[in-house]
PDB file of C-alpha atoms in Angstrom:
ATOM      1  CA  UNK A1248      56.387 199.937 -46.935  1.00  0.00           C
ATOM      2  CA  UNK A1249      57.424 202.557 -44.399  1.00  0.00           C
ATOM      3  CA  UNK A1250      54.490 201.522 -42.235  1.00  0.00           C
ATOM      4  CA  UNK A1251      55.634 197.899 -42.319  1.00  0.00           C
ATOM      5  CA  UNK A1252      59.184 198.871 -41.396  1.00  0.00           C
ATOM      6  CA  UNK A1253      57.938 201.018 -38.546  1.00  0.00           C
ATOM      7  CA  UNK A1254      55.782 198.147 -37.299  1.00  0.00           C
ATOM      8  CA  UNK A1255      58.693 195.712 -37.517  1.00  0.00           C
ATOM      9  CA  UNK A1256      60.938 198.120 -35.619  1.00  0.00           C
ATOM     10  CA  UNK A1257      58.256 198.529 -32.944  1.00  0.00           C
ATOM     11  CA  UNK A1258      57.864 194.742 -32.514  1.00  0.00           C
ATOM     12  CA  UNK A1259      61.633 194.268 -32.398  1.00  0.00           C
ATOM     13  CA  UNK A1260      61.935 196.915 -29.729  1.00  0.00           C
ATOM     14  CA  UNK A1261      59.242 195.260 -27.634  1.00  0.00           C
ATOM     15  CA  UNK A1262      60.955 191.883 -27.912  1.00  0.00           C
ATOM     16  CA  UNK A1263      64.261 193.361 -26.835  1.00  0.00           C
ATOM     17  CA  UNK A1264      62.658 195.105 -23.888  1.00  0.00           C
ATOM     18  CA  UNK A1265      61.096 191.798 -22.797  1.00  0.00           C
ATOM     19  CA  UNK A1266      64.403 189.982 -23.110  1.00  0.00           C
ATOM     20  CA  UNK A1267      63.055 187.589 -25.737  1.00  0.00           C
ATOM     21  CA  UNK A1268      66.094 187.957 -27.969  1.00  0.00           C
ATOM     22  CA  UNK A1269      68.322 187.233 -25.005  1.00  0.00           C
ATOM     23  CA  UNK A1270      66.305 184.163 -24.123  1.00  0.00           C
ATOM     24  CA  UNK A1271      66.464 182.868 -27.691  1.00  0.00           C
ATOM     25  CA  UNK A1272      70.215 183.471 -27.885  1.00  0.00           C
ATOM     26  CA  UNK A1273      70.762 181.959 -24.450  1.00  0.00           C
ATOM     27  CA  UNK A1274      68.763 178.876 -25.380  1.00  0.00           C
ATOM     28  CA  UNK A1275      70.843 178.400 -28.533  1.00  0.00           C
ATOM     29  CA  UNK A1276      74.065 178.846 -26.602  1.00  0.00           C
ATOM     30  CA  UNK A1277      72.908 176.414 -23.895  1.00  0.00           C
ATOM     31  CA  UNK A1278      72.076 173.852 -26.572  1.00  0.00           C
ATOM     32  CA  UNK A1279      75.526 174.202 -28.115  1.00  0.00           C
ATOM     33  CA  UNK A1280      77.202 173.718 -24.742  1.00  0.00           C
ATOM     34  CA  UNK A1281      74.988 170.712 -24.062  1.00  0.00           C
ATOM     35  CA  UNK A1282      76.116 169.004 -27.280  1.00  0.00           C
ATOM     36  CA  UNK A1283      79.776 169.535 -26.366  1.00  0.00           C
ATOM     37  CA  UNK A1284      79.286 168.342 -22.805  1.00  0.00           C
ATOM     38  CA  UNK A1285      77.533 165.112 -23.828  1.00  0.00           C
ATOM     39  CA  UNK A1286      80.258 164.347 -26.391  1.00  0.00           C
ATOM     40  CA  UNK A1287      82.881 164.877 -23.703  1.00  0.00           C
ATOM     41  CA  UNK A1288      81.092 162.826 -21.037  1.00  0.00           C
ATOM     42  CA  UNK A1289      80.003 159.750 -23.031  1.00  0.00           C
ATOM     43  CA  UNK A1290      83.423 157.990 -23.014  1.00  0.00           C
ATOM     44  CA  UNK A1291      83.253 158.047 -19.198  1.00  0.00           C
ATOM     45  CA  UNK A1292      79.859 156.295 -19.058  1.00  0.00           C
ATOM     46  CA  UNK A1293      80.112 152.522 -18.594  1.00  0.00           C
ATOM     47  CA  UNK A1294      77.884 149.536 -17.989  1.00  0.00           C
ATOM     48  CA  UNK A1295      78.070 147.348 -14.887  1.00  0.00           C
ATOM     49  CA  UNK A1296      77.495 143.609 -14.989  1.00  0.00           C
ATOM     50  CA  UNK A1297      78.836 140.138 -14.437  1.00  0.00           C
ATOM     51  CA  UNK A1298      80.231 137.641 -16.910  1.00  0.00           C
ATOM     52  CA  UNK A1299      80.087 133.853 -16.816  1.00  0.00           C
ATOM     53  CA  UNK A1300      81.174 132.042 -19.968  1.00  0.00           C
ATOM     54  CA  UNK A1301      79.070 128.945 -19.248  1.00  0.00           C
ATOM     55  CA  UNK A1302      75.731 130.771 -19.378  1.00  0.00           C
ATOM     56  CA  UNK A1303      73.833 132.271 -22.301  1.00  0.00           C
ATOM     57  CA  UNK A1304      74.229 135.136 -22.767  1.00  0.00           C
ATOM     58  CA  UNK A1305      77.518 135.228 -20.849  1.00  0.00           C
ATOM     59  CA  UNK A1306      77.150 138.921 -19.849  1.00  0.00           C
ATOM     60  CA  UNK A1307      74.447 139.927 -17.394  1.00  0.00           C
ATOM     61  CA  UNK A1308      73.898 143.700 -17.603  1.00  0.00           C
ATOM     62  CA  UNK A1309      72.942 145.205 -14.215  1.00  0.00           C
ATOM     63  CA  UNK A1310      73.189 148.992 -14.404  1.00  0.00           C
ATOM     64  CA  UNK A1311      75.220 152.070 -15.249  1.00  0.00           C
ATOM     65  CA  UNK A1312      78.425 153.520 -13.829  1.00  0.00           C
ATOM     66  CA  UNK A1313      80.860 156.332 -14.561  1.00  0.00           C
ATOM     67  CA  UNK A1314      84.632 156.763 -14.382  1.00  0.00           C
ATOM     68  CA  UNK A1315      86.332 159.039 -11.851  1.00  0.00           C
ATOM     69  CA  UNK A1316      89.682 159.670 -10.220  1.00  0.00           C
ATOM     70  CA  UNK A1317      92.582 158.037 -12.095  1.00  0.00           C
ATOM     71  CA  UNK A1318      90.501 156.577 -14.915  1.00  0.00           C
ATOM     72  CA  UNK A1319      90.533 153.124 -13.346  1.00  0.00           C
ATOM     73  CA  UNK A1320      87.804 153.645 -10.750  1.00  0.00           C
ATOM     74  CA  UNK A1321      84.069 153.426 -11.456  1.00  0.00           C
ATOM     75  CA  UNK A1322      81.155 154.606  -9.298  1.00  0.00           C
ATOM     76  CA  UNK A1323      77.732 152.960  -9.368  1.00  0.00           C
ATOM     77  CA  UNK A1324      74.898 152.062  -6.977  1.00  0.00           C
ATOM     78  CA  UNK A1325      75.639 149.396  -4.381  1.00  0.00           C
ATOM     79  CA  UNK A1326      72.383 147.617  -5.234  1.00  0.00           C
ATOM     80  CA  UNK A1327      73.581 147.255  -8.841  1.00  0.00           C
ATOM     81  CA  UNK A1328      76.531 145.096  -7.767  1.00  0.00           C
ATOM     82  CA  UNK A1329      75.586 141.581  -6.559  1.00  0.00           C
ATOM     83  CA  UNK A1330      77.073 140.706  -3.188  1.00  0.00           C
ATOM     84  CA  UNK A1331      77.585 137.050  -4.095  1.00  0.00           C
ATOM     85  CA  UNK A1332      79.082 135.637  -7.301  1.00  0.00           C
ATOM     86  CA  UNK A1333      79.009 132.099  -8.644  1.00  0.00           C
ATOM     87  CA  UNK A1334      82.698 131.556  -8.048  1.00  0.00           C
ATOM     88  CA  UNK A1335      82.482 127.837  -8.785  1.00  0.00           C
ATOM     89  CA  UNK A1336      81.459 128.662 -12.372  1.00  0.00           C
ATOM     90  CA  UNK A1337      83.948 131.538 -12.657  1.00  0.00           C
ATOM     91  CA  UNK A1338      81.447 134.400 -12.573  1.00  0.00           C
ATOM     92  CA  UNK A1339      83.156 137.790 -12.227  1.00  0.00           C
ATOM     93  CA  UNK A1340      82.352 141.489 -12.167  1.00  0.00           C
ATOM     94  CA  UNK A1341      82.824 143.390 -15.419  1.00  0.00           C
ATOM     95  CA  UNK A1342      82.686 146.991 -16.538  1.00  0.00           C
ATOM     96  CA  UNK A1343      81.425 147.433 -20.086  1.00  0.00           C
ATOM     97  CA  UNK A1344      82.994 150.195 -22.197  1.00  0.00           C
ATOM     98  CA  UNK A1345      82.928 151.357 -25.782  1.00  0.00           C
ATOM     99  CA  UNK A1346      79.921 151.777 -28.024  1.00  0.00           C
ATOM    100  CA  UNK A1347      77.810 149.726 -30.385  1.00  0.00           C
ATOM    101  CA  UNK A1348      77.160 146.011 -30.764  1.00  0.00           C
ATOM    102  CA  UNK A1349      80.641 144.828 -29.711  1.00  0.00           C
ATOM    103  CA  UNK A1350      81.562 146.620 -26.499  1.00  0.00           C
ATOM    104  CA  UNK A1351      84.749 145.949 -24.560  1.00  0.00           C
ATOM    105  CA  UNK A1352      84.644 144.070 -21.245  1.00  0.00           C
ATOM    106  CA  UNK A1353      86.959 145.050 -18.407  1.00  0.00           C
ATOM    107  CA  UNK A1354      87.425 142.764 -15.402  1.00  0.00           C
ATOM    108  CA  UNK A1355      86.504 144.662 -12.238  1.00  0.00           C
ATOM    109  CA  UNK A1356      86.821 144.301  -8.474  1.00  0.00           C
ATOM    110  CA  UNK A1357      84.919 146.034  -5.679  1.00  0.00           C
ATOM    111  CA  UNK A1358      87.174 148.275  -3.611  1.00  0.00           C
ATOM    112  CA  UNK A1359      84.610 150.121  -1.468  1.00  0.00           C
ATOM    113  CA  UNK A1360      80.916 149.901  -0.576  1.00  0.00           C
ATOM    114  CA  UNK A1361      78.693 152.490   1.133  1.00  0.00           C
ATOM    115  CA  UNK A1362      75.383 150.743   1.786  1.00  0.00           C
ATOM    116  CA  UNK A1363      73.926 153.688   3.719  1.00  0.00           C
ATOM    117  CA  UNK A1364      74.093 155.834   0.576  1.00  0.00           C
ATOM    118  CA  UNK A1365      73.841 152.917  -1.880  1.00  0.00           C
ATOM    119  CA  UNK A1366      77.187 153.598  -3.545  1.00  0.00           C
ATOM    120  CA  UNK A1367      79.893 151.252  -4.768  1.00  0.00           C
ATOM    121  CA  UNK A1368      83.393 151.855  -6.086  1.00  0.00           C
ATOM    122  CA  UNK A1369      84.952 149.404  -8.543  1.00  0.00           C
ATOM    123  CA  UNK A1370      88.464 149.227  -9.969  1.00  0.00           C
ATOM    124  CA  UNK A1371      88.930 148.067 -13.536  1.00  0.00           C
ATOM    125  CA  UNK A1372      91.772 146.424 -15.404  1.00  0.00           C
ATOM    126  CA  UNK A1373      93.489 147.759 -18.503  1.00  0.00           C
ATOM    127  CA  UNK A1374      94.249 151.292 -19.660  1.00  0.00           C
ATOM    128  CA  UNK A1375      92.733 154.321 -17.953  1.00  0.00           C
ATOM    129  CA  UNK A1376      89.461 155.691 -19.334  1.00  0.00           C
ATOM    130  CA  UNK A1377      88.360 159.351 -19.640  1.00  0.00           C
ATOM    131  CA  UNK A1378      87.131 160.658 -16.298  1.00  0.00           C
ATOM    132  CA  UNK A1379      84.390 162.901 -14.968  1.00  0.00           C
ATOM    133  CA  UNK A1380      84.944 165.458 -12.219  1.00  0.00           C
ATOM    134  CA  UNK A1381      82.973 165.972  -9.027  1.00  0.00           C
ATOM    135  CA  UNK A1382      81.171 169.226  -8.301  1.00  0.00           C
ATOM    136  CA  UNK A1383      79.907 170.454  -4.930  1.00  0.00           C
ATOM    137  CA  UNK A1384      76.450 168.915  -4.487  1.00  0.00           C
ATOM    138  CA  UNK A1385      75.686 171.317  -1.650  1.00  0.00           C
ATOM    139  CA  UNK A1386      75.503 174.122  -4.217  1.00  0.00           C
ATOM    140  CA  UNK A1387      72.654 172.443  -6.150  1.00  0.00           C
ATOM    141  CA  UNK A1388      69.364 174.331  -5.846  1.00  0.00           C
ATOM    142  CA  UNK A1389      65.748 173.474  -6.571  1.00  0.00           C
ATOM    143  CA  UNK A1390      64.805 174.507 -10.094  1.00  0.00           C
ATOM    144  CA  UNK A1391      68.315 173.833 -11.424  1.00  0.00           C
ATOM    145  CA  UNK A1392      68.561 172.035 -14.778  1.00  0.00           C
ATOM    146  CA  UNK A1393      70.835 168.988 -14.840  1.00  0.00           C
ATOM    147  CA  UNK A1394      71.239 165.971 -17.141  1.00  0.00           C
ATOM    148  CA  UNK A1395      72.071 162.297 -16.697  1.00  0.00           C
ATOM    149  CA  UNK A1396      73.471 159.685 -19.063  1.00  0.00           C
ATOM    150  CA  UNK A1397      73.107 155.925 -18.795  1.00  0.00           C
ATOM    151  CA  UNK A1398      71.604 152.764 -20.228  1.00  0.00           C
ATOM    152  CA  UNK A1399      67.852 152.772 -19.438  1.00  0.00           C
ATOM    153  CA  UNK A1400      67.155 149.597 -21.438  1.00  0.00           C
ATOM    154  CA  UNK A1401      70.533 147.961 -20.914  1.00  0.00           C
ATOM    155  CA  UNK A1402      72.131 146.332 -23.945  1.00  0.00           C
ATOM    156  CA  UNK A1403      68.929 145.246 -25.693  1.00  0.00           C
ATOM    157  CA  UNK A1404      69.636 147.357 -28.786  1.00  0.00           C
ATOM    158  CA  UNK A1405      73.410 147.480 -28.431  1.00  0.00           C
ATOM    159  CA  UNK A1406      75.612 149.513 -26.125  1.00  0.00           C
ATOM    160  CA  UNK A1407      74.446 153.090 -26.652  1.00  0.00           C
ATOM    161  CA  UNK A1408      74.312 155.597 -23.770  1.00  0.00           C
ATOM    162  CA  UNK A1409      71.186 157.771 -23.514  1.00  0.00           C
ATOM    163  CA  UNK A1410      70.964 161.285 -22.063  1.00  0.00           C
ATOM    164  CA  UNK A1411      67.923 162.800 -20.317  1.00  0.00           C
ATOM    165  CA  UNK A1412      67.255 166.297 -19.016  1.00  0.00           C
ATOM    166  CA  UNK A1413      66.054 166.704 -15.439  1.00  0.00           C
ATOM    167  CA  UNK A1414      65.109 169.624 -13.257  1.00  0.00           C
ATOM    168  CA  UNK A1415      65.749 169.397  -9.532  1.00  0.00           C
ATOM    169  CA  UNK A1416      62.121 169.454  -8.402  1.00  0.00           C
ATOM    170  CA  UNK A1417      62.921 169.164  -4.718  1.00  0.00           C
ATOM    171  CA  UNK A1418      65.711 168.466  -2.253  1.00  0.00           C
ATOM    172  CA  UNK A1419      63.981 166.144   0.176  1.00  0.00           C
ATOM    173  CA  UNK A1420      64.740 163.642   2.970  1.00  0.00           C
ATOM    174  CA  UNK A1421      65.415 160.114   1.769  1.00  0.00           C
ATOM    175  CA  UNK A1422      62.473 158.616   3.637  1.00  0.00           C
ATOM    176  CA  UNK A1423      58.810 159.569   3.900  1.00  0.00           C
ATOM    177  CA  UNK A1424      57.157 159.147   7.300  1.00  0.00           C
ATOM    178  CA  UNK A1425      54.564 156.389   7.327  1.00  0.00           C
ATOM    179  CA  UNK A1426      50.950 157.248   8.086  1.00  0.00           C
ATOM    180  CA  UNK A1427      50.624 154.247  10.392  1.00  0.00           C
ATOM    181  CA  UNK A1428      52.672 151.322  11.716  1.00  0.00           C
ATOM    182  CA  UNK A1429      51.300 148.900   9.110  1.00  0.00           C
ATOM    183  CA  UNK A1430      53.161 150.859   6.416  1.00  0.00           C
ATOM    184  CA  UNK A1431      56.531 150.422   8.125  1.00  0.00           C
ATOM    185  CA  UNK A1432      58.989 147.702   7.183  1.00  0.00           C
ATOM    186  CA  UNK A1433      62.424 146.714   8.470  1.00  0.00           C
ATOM    187  CA  UNK A1434      64.297 148.905   5.964  1.00  0.00           C
ATOM    188  CA  UNK A1435      62.213 151.976   6.750  1.00  0.00           C
ATOM    189  CA  UNK A1436      62.605 151.481  10.496  1.00  0.00           C
ATOM    190  CA  UNK A1437      66.343 151.059  10.083  1.00  0.00           C
ATOM    191  CA  UNK A1438      66.610 154.276   8.048  1.00  0.00           C
ATOM    192  CA  UNK A1439      64.511 156.216  10.573  1.00  0.00           C
ATOM    193  CA  UNK A1440      67.021 155.242  13.248  1.00  0.00           C
ATOM    194  CA  UNK A1441      69.813 156.790  11.176  1.00  0.00           C
ATOM    195  CA  UNK A1442      70.279 160.363  10.069  1.00  0.00           C
ATOM    196  CA  UNK A1443      67.857 161.105   7.224  1.00  0.00           C
ATOM    197  CA  UNK A1444      70.052 162.739   4.596  1.00  0.00           C
ATOM    198  CA  UNK A1445      68.630 164.691   1.663  1.00  0.00           C
ATOM    199  CA  UNK A1446      68.344 163.407  -1.900  1.00  0.00           C
ATOM    200  CA  UNK A1447      67.551 165.122  -5.195  1.00  0.00           C
ATOM    201  CA  UNK A1448      64.043 164.580  -6.547  1.00  0.00           C
ATOM    202  CA  UNK A1449      63.997 165.009 -10.337  1.00  0.00           C
ATOM    203  CA  UNK A1450      61.346 165.435 -12.987  1.00  0.00           C
ATOM    204  CA  UNK A1451      63.370 163.505 -15.578  1.00  0.00           C
ATOM    205  CA  UNK A1452      62.479 159.974 -16.652  1.00  0.00           C
ATOM    206  CA  UNK A1453      64.818 157.166 -15.641  1.00  0.00           C
ATOM    207  CA  UNK A1454      64.494 153.386 -15.700  1.00  0.00           C
ATOM    208  CA  UNK A1455      66.121 150.554 -13.704  1.00  0.00           C
ATOM    209  CA  UNK A1456      69.038 150.336 -16.161  1.00  0.00           C
ATOM    210  CA  UNK A1457      69.737 154.013 -15.423  1.00  0.00           C
ATOM    211  CA  UNK A1458      70.707 153.191 -11.827  1.00  0.00           C
ATOM    212  CA  UNK A1459      74.247 154.443 -11.235  1.00  0.00           C
ATOM    213  CA  UNK A1460      74.127 157.111 -13.962  1.00  0.00           C
ATOM    214  CA  UNK A1461      75.893 160.397 -13.196  1.00  0.00           C
ATOM    215  CA  UNK A1462      73.704 163.467 -12.675  1.00  0.00           C
ATOM    216  CA  UNK A1463      75.760 166.339 -13.993  1.00  0.00           C
ATOM    217  CA  UNK A1464      75.851 169.962 -15.100  1.00  0.00           C
ATOM    218  CA  UNK A1465      74.981 170.435 -18.799  1.00  0.00           C
ATOM    219  CA  UNK A1466      77.622 173.144 -19.248  1.00  0.00           C
ATOM    220  CA  UNK A1467      80.580 172.017 -17.136  1.00  0.00           C
ATOM    221  CA  UNK A1468      80.044 168.255 -16.936  1.00  0.00           C
ATOM    222  CA  UNK A1469      80.625 168.325 -13.169  1.00  0.00           C
ATOM    223  CA  UNK A1470      78.927 165.433 -11.350  1.00  0.00           C
ATOM    224  CA  UNK A1471      76.407 166.434  -8.671  1.00  0.00           C
ATOM    225  CA  UNK A1472      74.665 163.118  -8.008  1.00  0.00           C
ATOM    226  CA  UNK A1473      74.091 159.464  -8.834  1.00  0.00           C
ATOM    227  CA  UNK A1474      70.737 158.319 -10.242  1.00  0.00           C
ATOM    228  CA  UNK A1475      69.031 155.778  -8.010  1.00  0.00           C
ATOM    229  CA  UNK A1476      65.973 153.796  -9.133  1.00  0.00           C
ATOM    230  CA  UNK A1477      65.607 151.222  -6.366  1.00  0.00           C
ATOM    231  CA  UNK A1478      67.203 152.161  -3.047  1.00  0.00           C
ATOM    232  CA  UNK A1479      65.615 155.596  -2.598  1.00  0.00           C
ATOM    233  CA  UNK A1480      62.316 154.714  -4.241  1.00  0.00           C
ATOM    234  CA  UNK A1481      61.935 151.757  -1.911  1.00  0.00           C
ATOM    235  CA  UNK A1482      62.253 154.068   1.090  1.00  0.00           C
ATOM    236  CA  UNK A1483      60.414 157.165  -0.064  1.00  0.00           C
ATOM    237  CA  UNK A1484      57.559 155.404  -1.807  1.00  0.00           C
ATOM    238  CA  UNK A1485      57.166 152.202   0.188  1.00  0.00           C
ATOM    239  CA  UNK A1486      54.050 153.676   1.791  1.00  0.00           C
ATOM    240  CA  UNK A1487      52.388 154.268  -1.584  1.00  0.00           C
ATOM    241  CA  UNK A1488      50.208 151.621  -3.197  1.00  0.00           C
ATOM    242  CA  UNK A1489      51.044 152.953  -6.672  1.00  0.00           C
ATOM    243  CA  UNK A1490      54.673 154.184  -6.825  1.00  0.00           C
ATOM    244  CA  UNK A1491      55.156 157.326  -8.915  1.00  0.00           C
ATOM    245  CA  UNK A1492      57.482 157.838 -11.840  1.00  0.00           C
ATOM    246  CA  UNK A1493      59.635 160.315  -9.935  1.00  0.00           C
ATOM    247  CA  UNK A1494      63.395 159.884 -10.286  1.00  0.00           C
ATOM    248  CA  UNK A1495      65.839 160.328  -7.409  1.00  0.00           C
ATOM    249  CA  UNK A1496      69.572 160.892  -7.128  1.00  0.00           C
ATOM    250  CA  UNK A1497      72.044 160.447  -4.280  1.00  0.00           C
ATOM    251  CA  UNK A1498      74.071 163.682  -3.754  1.00  0.00           C
ATOM    252  CA  UNK A1499      77.557 163.324  -5.193  1.00  0.00           C
ATOM    253  CA  UNK A1500      79.430 164.561  -2.119  1.00  0.00           C
ATOM    254  CA  UNK A1501      79.133 161.074  -0.641  1.00  0.00           C
ATOM    255  CA  UNK A1502      81.357 159.863  -3.487  1.00  0.00           C
ATOM    256  CA  UNK A1503      84.280 161.751  -1.939  1.00  0.00           C
ATOM    257  CA  UNK A1504      83.884 159.709   1.248  1.00  0.00           C
ATOM    258  CA  UNK A1505      83.680 156.538  -0.848  1.00  0.00           C
ATOM    259  CA  UNK A1506      86.958 157.345  -2.616  1.00  0.00           C
ATOM    260  CA  UNK A1507      88.634 157.674   0.781  1.00  0.00           C
ATOM    261  CA  UNK A1508      87.588 154.120   1.658  1.00  0.00           C
ATOM    262  CA  UNK A1509      89.708 152.572  -1.069  1.00  0.00           C
ATOM    263  CA  UNK A1510      91.703 149.624   0.202  1.00  0.00           C
TER     264      UNK A1510
END
């Protein structure tokens, strides 16, 4: 028995010296904080779409957004929001809130668009919703663990937000140089003529419905980016015959500039 106790004490000492106990405790603590953060953030996650009562179904789900500022403003990707509506048949923008099979629809209007960074700002009707806060995206580093919450499969199974983990694999320019002129297109040429800003490359899995999801800190809930599944991928991977499953995010600091554009 004494031998067993001595062996156990020896193993415990080795684990402490290697920091294993600290890692296990830290992992548990991180998981607890993650649960709290997701619970706090979910009411701020919304769907973006259009509604037209004469079509079936009347709601067309287009992507994800999140609430900032005064609780009446929503950020999403510009490509998520259609530029033209069927006004003759009373089509309008809507923000989808709530949870489950009977979500609430809020009429929305576009108040600012930033096509260069594929961001859009909408204002919603009704009472203010819980908000998220912006962090400083310039402080994000490669290897940092972040999470994002959105609607990867839209409203197929009801209105239930989904959260994914993602490590910042790289902070990279938005566009990849083409190997030859045949791989260039008008969008790529246009971007090359502008300043090539950096985007976050992530190892998390996102889908088209995730476009517009907030990329945020798992402990503080501070927003550091906006998931983008079309705009960036079309520029960075246009030269590839088989696009990869890499996920990208637009740095969140451009949201501050968007908020200043409000009419």
